[in-house]
CSV table of C-alpha atoms in Angstrom, one decimal:
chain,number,residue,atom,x,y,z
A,1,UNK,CA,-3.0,-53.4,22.5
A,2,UNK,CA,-1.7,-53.8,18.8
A,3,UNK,CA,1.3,-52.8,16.6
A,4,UNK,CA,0.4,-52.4,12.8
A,5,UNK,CA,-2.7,-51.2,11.4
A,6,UNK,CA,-6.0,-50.9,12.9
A,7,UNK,CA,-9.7,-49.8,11.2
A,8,UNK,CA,-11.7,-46.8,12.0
A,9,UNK,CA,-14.1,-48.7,11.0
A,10,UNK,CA,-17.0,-46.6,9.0
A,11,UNK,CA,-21.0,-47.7,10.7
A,12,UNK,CA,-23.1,-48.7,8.1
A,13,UNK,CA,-26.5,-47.3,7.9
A,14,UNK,CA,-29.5,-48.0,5.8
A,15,UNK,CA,-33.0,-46.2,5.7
A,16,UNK,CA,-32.0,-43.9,8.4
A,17,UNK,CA,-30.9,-47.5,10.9
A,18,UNK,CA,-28.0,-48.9,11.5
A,19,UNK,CA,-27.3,-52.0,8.8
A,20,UNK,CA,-25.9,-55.0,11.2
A,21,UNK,CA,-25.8,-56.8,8.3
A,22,UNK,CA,-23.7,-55.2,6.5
A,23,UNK,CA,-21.4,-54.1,9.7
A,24,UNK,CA,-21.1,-58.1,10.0
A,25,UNK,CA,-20.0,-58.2,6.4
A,26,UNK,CA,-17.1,-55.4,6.7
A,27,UNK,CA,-15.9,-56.9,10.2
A,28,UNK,CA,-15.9,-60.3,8.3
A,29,UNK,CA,-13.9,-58.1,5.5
A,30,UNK,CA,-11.2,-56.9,8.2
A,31,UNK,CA,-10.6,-60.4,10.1
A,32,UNK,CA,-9.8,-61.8,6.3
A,33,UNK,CA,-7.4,-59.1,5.5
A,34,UNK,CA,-4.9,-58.8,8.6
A,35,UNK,CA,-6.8,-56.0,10.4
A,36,UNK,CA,-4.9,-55.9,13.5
A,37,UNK,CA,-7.5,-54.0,15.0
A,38,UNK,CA,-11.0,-52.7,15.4
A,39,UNK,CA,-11.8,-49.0,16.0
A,40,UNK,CA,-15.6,-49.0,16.9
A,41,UNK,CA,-17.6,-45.5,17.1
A,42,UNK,CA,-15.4,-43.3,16.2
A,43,UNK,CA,-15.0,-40.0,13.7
A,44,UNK,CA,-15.0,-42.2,11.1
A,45,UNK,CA,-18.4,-44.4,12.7
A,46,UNK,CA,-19.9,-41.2,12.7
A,47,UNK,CA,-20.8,-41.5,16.4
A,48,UNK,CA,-21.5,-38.3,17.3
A,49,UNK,CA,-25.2,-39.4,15.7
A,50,UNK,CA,-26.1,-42.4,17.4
A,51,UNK,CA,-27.8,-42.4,20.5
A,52,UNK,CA,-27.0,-44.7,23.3
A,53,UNK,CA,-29.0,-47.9,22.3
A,54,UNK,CA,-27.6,-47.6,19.2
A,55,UNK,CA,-24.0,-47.3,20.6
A,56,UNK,CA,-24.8,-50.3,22.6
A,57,UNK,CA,-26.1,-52.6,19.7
A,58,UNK,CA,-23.4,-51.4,18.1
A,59,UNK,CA,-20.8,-52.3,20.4
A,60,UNK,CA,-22.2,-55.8,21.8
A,61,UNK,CA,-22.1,-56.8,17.3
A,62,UNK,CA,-18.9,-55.9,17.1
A,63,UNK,CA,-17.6,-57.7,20.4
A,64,UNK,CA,-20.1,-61.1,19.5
A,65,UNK,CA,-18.4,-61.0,15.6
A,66,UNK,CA,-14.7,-60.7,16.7
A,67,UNK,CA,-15.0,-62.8,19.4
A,68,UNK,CA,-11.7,-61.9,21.0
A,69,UNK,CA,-10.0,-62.3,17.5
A,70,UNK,CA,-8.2,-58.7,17.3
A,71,UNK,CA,-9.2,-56.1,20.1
A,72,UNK,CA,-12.1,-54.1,20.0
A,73,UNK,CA,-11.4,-50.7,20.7
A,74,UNK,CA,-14.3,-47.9,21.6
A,75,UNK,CA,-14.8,-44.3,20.9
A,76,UNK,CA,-15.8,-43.4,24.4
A,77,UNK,CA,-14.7,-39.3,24.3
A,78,UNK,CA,-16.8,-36.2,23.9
A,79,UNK,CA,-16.6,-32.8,25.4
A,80,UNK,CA,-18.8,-33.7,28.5
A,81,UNK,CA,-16.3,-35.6,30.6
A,82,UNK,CA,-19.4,-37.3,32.2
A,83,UNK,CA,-20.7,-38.8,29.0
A,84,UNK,CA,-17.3,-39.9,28.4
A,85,UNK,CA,-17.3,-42.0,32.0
A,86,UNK,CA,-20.9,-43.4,31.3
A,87,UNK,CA,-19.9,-44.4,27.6
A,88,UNK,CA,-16.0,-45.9,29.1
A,89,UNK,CA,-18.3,-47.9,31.3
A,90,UNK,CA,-20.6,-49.1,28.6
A,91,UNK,CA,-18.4,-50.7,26.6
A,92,UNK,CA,-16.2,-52.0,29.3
A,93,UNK,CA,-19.4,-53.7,30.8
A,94,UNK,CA,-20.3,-54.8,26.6
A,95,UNK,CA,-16.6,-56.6,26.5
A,96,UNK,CA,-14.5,-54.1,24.8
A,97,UNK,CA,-10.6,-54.6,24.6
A,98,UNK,CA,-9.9,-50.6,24.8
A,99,UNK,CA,-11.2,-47.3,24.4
A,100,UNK,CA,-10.5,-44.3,22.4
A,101,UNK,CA,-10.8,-40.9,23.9
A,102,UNK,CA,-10.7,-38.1,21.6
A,103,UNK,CA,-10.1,-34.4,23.1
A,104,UNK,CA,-12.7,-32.2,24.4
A,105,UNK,CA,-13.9,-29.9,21.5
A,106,UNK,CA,-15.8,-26.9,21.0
A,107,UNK,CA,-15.2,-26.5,25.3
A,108,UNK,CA,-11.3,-26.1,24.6
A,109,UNK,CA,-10.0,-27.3,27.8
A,110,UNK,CA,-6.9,-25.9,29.0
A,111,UNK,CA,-3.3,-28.1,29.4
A,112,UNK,CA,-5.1,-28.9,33.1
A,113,UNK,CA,-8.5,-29.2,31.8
A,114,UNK,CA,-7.5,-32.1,29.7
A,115,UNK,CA,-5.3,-33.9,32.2
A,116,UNK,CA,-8.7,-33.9,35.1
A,117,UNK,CA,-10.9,-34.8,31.7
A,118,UNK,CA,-8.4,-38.1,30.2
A,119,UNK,CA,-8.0,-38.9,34.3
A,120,UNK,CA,-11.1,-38.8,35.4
A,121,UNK,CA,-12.1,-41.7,32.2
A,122,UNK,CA,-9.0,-43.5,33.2
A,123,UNK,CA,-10.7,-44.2,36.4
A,124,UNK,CA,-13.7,-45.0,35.3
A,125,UNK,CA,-12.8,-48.4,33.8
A,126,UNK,CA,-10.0,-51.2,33.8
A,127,UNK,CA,-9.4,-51.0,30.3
A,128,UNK,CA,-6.6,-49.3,28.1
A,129,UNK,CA,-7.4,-46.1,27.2
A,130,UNK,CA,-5.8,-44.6,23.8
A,131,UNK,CA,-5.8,-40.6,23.9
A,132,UNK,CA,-6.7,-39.2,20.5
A,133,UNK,CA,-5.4,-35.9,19.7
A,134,UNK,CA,-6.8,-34.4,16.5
A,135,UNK,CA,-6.8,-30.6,17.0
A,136,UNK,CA,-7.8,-30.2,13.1
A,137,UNK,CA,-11.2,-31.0,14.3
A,138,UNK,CA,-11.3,-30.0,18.3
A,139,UNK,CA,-9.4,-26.8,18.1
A,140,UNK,CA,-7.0,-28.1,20.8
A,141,UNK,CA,-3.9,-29.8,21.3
A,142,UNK,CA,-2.4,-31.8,24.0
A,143,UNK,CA,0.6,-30.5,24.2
A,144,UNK,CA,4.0,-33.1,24.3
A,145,UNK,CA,4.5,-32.6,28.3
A,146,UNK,CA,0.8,-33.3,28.7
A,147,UNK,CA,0.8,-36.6,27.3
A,148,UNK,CA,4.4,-37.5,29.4
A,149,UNK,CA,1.9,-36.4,32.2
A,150,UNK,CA,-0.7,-38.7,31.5
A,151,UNK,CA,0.8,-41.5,29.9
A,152,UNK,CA,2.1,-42.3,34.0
A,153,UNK,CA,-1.9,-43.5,34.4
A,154,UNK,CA,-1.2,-47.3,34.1
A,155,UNK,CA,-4.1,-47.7,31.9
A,156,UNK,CA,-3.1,-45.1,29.2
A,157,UNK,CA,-1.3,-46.6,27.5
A,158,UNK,CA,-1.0,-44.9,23.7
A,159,UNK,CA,-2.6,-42.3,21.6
A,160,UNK,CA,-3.5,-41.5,18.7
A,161,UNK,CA,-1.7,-38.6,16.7
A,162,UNK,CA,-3.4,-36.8,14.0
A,163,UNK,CA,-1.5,-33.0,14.6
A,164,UNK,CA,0.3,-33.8,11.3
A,165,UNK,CA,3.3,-32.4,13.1
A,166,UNK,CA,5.9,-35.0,12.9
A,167,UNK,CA,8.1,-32.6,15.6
A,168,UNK,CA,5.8,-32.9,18.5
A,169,UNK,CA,5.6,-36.8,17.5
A,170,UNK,CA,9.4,-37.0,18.3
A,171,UNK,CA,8.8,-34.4,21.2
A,172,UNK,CA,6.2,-37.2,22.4
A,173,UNK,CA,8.2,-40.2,21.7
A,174,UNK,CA,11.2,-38.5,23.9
A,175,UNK,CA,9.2,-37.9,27.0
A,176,UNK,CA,7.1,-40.8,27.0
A,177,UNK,CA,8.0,-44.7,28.7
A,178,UNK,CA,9.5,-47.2,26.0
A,179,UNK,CA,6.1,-49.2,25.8
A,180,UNK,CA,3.2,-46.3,25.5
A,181,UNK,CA,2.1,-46.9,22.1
A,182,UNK,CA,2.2,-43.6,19.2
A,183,UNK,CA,-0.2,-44.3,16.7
A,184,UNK,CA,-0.2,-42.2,13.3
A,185,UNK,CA,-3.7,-41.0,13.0
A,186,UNK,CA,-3.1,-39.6,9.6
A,187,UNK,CA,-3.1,-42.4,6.7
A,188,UNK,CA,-0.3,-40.0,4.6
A,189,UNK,CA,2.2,-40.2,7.5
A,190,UNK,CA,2.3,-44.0,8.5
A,191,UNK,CA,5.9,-44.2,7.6
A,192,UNK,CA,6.9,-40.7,9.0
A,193,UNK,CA,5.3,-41.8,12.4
A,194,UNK,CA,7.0,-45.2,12.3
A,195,UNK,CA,10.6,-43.1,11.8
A,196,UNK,CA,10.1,-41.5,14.5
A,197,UNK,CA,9.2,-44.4,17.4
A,198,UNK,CA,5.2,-45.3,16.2
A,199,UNK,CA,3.8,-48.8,16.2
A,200,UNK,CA,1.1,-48.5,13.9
A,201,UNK,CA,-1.8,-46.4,12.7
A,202,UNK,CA,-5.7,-46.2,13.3
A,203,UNK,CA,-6.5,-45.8,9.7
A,204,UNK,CA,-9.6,-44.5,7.6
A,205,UNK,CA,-8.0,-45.9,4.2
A,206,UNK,CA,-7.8,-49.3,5.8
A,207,UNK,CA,-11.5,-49.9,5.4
A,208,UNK,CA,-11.0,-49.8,1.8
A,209,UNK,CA,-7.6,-51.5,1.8
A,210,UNK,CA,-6.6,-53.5,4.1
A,211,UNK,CA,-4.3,-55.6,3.3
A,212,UNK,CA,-2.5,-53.2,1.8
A,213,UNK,CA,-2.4,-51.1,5.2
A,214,UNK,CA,-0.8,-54.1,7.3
A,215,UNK,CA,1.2,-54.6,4.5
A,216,UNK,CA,2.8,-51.2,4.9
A,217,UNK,CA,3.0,-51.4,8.8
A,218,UNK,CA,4.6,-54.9,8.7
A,219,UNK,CA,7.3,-53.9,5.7
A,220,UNK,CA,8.4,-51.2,8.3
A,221,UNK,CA,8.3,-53.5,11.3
A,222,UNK,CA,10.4,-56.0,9.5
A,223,UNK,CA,12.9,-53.6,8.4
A,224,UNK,CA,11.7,-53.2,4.6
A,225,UNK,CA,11.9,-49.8,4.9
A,226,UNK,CA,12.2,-49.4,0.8
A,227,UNK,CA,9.0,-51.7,0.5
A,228,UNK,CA,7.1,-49.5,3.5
A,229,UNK,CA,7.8,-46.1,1.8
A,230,UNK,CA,7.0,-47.9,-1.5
A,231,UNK,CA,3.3,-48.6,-0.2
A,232,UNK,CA,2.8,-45.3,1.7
A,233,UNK,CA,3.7,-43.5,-1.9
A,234,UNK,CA,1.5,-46.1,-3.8
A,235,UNK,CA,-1.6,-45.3,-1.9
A,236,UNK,CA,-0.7,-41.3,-1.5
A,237,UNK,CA,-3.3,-40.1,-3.8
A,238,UNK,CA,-5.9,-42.8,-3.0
A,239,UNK,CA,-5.3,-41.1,0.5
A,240,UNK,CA,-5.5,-37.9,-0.3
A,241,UNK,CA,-9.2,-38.2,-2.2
A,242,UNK,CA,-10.0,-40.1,0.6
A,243,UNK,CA,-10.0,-36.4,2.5
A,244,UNK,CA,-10.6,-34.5,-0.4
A,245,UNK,CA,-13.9,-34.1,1.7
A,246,UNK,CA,-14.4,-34.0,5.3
A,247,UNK,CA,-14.2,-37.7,7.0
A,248,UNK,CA,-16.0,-40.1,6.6
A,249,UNK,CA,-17.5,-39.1,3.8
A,250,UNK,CA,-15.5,-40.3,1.1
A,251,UNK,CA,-14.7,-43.7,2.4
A,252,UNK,CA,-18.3,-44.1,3.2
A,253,UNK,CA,-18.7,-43.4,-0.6
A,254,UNK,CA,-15.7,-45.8,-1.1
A,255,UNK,CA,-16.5,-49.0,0.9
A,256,UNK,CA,-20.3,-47.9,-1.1
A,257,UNK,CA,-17.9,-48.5,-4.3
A,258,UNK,CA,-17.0,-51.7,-3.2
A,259,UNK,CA,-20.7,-53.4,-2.5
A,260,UNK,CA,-20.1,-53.5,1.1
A,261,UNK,CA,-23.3,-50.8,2.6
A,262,UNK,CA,-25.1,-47.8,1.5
A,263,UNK,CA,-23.7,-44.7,1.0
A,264,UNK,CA,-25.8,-43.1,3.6
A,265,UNK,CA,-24.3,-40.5,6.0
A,266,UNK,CA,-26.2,-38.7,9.1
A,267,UNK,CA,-27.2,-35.2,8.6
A,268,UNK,CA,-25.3,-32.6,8.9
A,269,UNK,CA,-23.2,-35.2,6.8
A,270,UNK,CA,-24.1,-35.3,3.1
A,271,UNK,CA,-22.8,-37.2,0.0
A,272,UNK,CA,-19.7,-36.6,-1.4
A,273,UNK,CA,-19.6,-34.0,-4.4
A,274,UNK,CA,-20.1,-35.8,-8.2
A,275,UNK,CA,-16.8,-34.5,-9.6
A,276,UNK,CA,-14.8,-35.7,-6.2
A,277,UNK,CA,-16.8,-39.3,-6.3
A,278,UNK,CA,-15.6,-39.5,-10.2
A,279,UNK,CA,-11.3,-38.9,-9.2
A,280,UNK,CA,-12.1,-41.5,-6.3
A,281,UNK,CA,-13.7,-43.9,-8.2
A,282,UNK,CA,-11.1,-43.5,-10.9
A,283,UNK,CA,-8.0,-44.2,-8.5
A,284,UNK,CA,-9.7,-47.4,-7.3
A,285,UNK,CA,-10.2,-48.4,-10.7
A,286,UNK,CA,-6.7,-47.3,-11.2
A,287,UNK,CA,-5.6,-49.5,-8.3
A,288,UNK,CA,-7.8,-51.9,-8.6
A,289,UNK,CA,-9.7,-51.9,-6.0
A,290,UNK,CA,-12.9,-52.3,-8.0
């Protein structure tokens, strides 16, 4: 798929619709700026609130704008594992590169519940399917022996790791075959991740910066570790108000900052606090991002 630093990119919306024009102006943004890959409809593209003909217009701009430039990668999981087949279909028939299958929450499927559930969307489609494993929000983790389990489907081929635990990364990255792909799902531990076998990150911060994100993965990759740890400390506290509310709310309110959509969320969503928007707004200044 990709090494380095892909967008979760953020779906712009605009009197209660989704803006394509500005989407068209932020995937613009990411092509220019060494985006090495395009999340589409996920946590951060606050997919959970768009319905399917949304999903699909969605999907077929993104694909028509990249045009095979970077790989477009899909949001495809749920906790109805025959949502998740219907939407892995979709954007395999719309021309995605990829999919990216979050775990069942609110259900919390057992260790055997989740292997049937990422299986059974594995066979739905031909393409590469990235597990995404973010128990902060699902209430359940796939545990280290799971993903060994899974990662012998052909086409899974990576996930994403948001546990924040840097032990069960290592746990992962010892059970696992040489070329399944760990991607740090937490913007703070890019570097950690890469120290202990990643290849990249699917990163929030990088629809605000970057060029500064790819610059962080490549350092690493190249063996600048000094420079890498230099970035990842640099950006720490832009980072850190970027989830000083729940995602995507901030960097909705930062790529707002930066003239690129509307800061308009989807209910049960709301606007980020005044005194929160002030220290964000202050550490882009700061950093100059505006």
């Amino acid at each position: 798929m990709f090494n380095g630093s892909g967008v979760a990119i953020v779906t712009p919306f605009k009197g209660g619709k989704v803006d394509f024009e500005a989407f068209d102006k932020l995937i613009n943004f990411h092509l220019n700026n060494d985006t090495q890959a395009l999340i589409v409809l996920g946590t951060t593209g606050e997919a959970t609130t768009q319905n399917d003909e949304e999903r699909e217009a969605v999907i077929k701009a993104a694909v028509a704008k990249v045009n095979k430039k970077i790989p477009v990668i899909i949001g495809t999981g749920g906790n109805d594992t025959a949502k998740s087949v219907k939407h892995t279909k979709q954007a395999e028939d719309l021309g995605a590169d990829g999919v990216l299958v979050v775990t069942p929450y609110y259900n919390k499927a057992t260790q055997k519940g989740l292997i049937a559930h990422f299986t059974a969307i594995a066979n739905a489609s031909k393409l590469p399917n990235i597990l995404y494993n973010v128990p902060g929000r699902t209430n359940v983790n796939i545990n280290p022996d799971t993903v060994a389990q899974l990662a012998k489907i052909d086409n899974i081929i990576g996930i994403k790791e948001a546990s924040g635990n840097i032990s069960q990364v290592l746990e992962i990255k010892r059970l696992v075959p040489e070329g399944f792909k760990i991607y740090s799902g937490n913007d703070d531990q890019v570097i950690p991740v890469y120290s202990a076998g990643g290849h990249g990150v699917i990163s929030v911060s990088a629809n605000v910066i970057p060029k500064e994100m790819q610059q962080m993965c490549g350092a690493f990759e190249t063996g600048d570790v000094k420079e890498a740890l230099r970035l990842q400390l640099k950006y720490k506290l832009f980072i850190d108000l970027l989830f000083s509310e729940v995602n995507p709310i901030p960097v909705k309110a930062a790529v707002s900052l930066m003239g690129y959509c509307e800061n308009e969320l989807r209910l049960p969503l709301t606007t980020m606090e005044d005194a929160n928007l002030a220290k964000l707004e202050a550490e882009m200044k700061q950093l100059q991002i505006i």
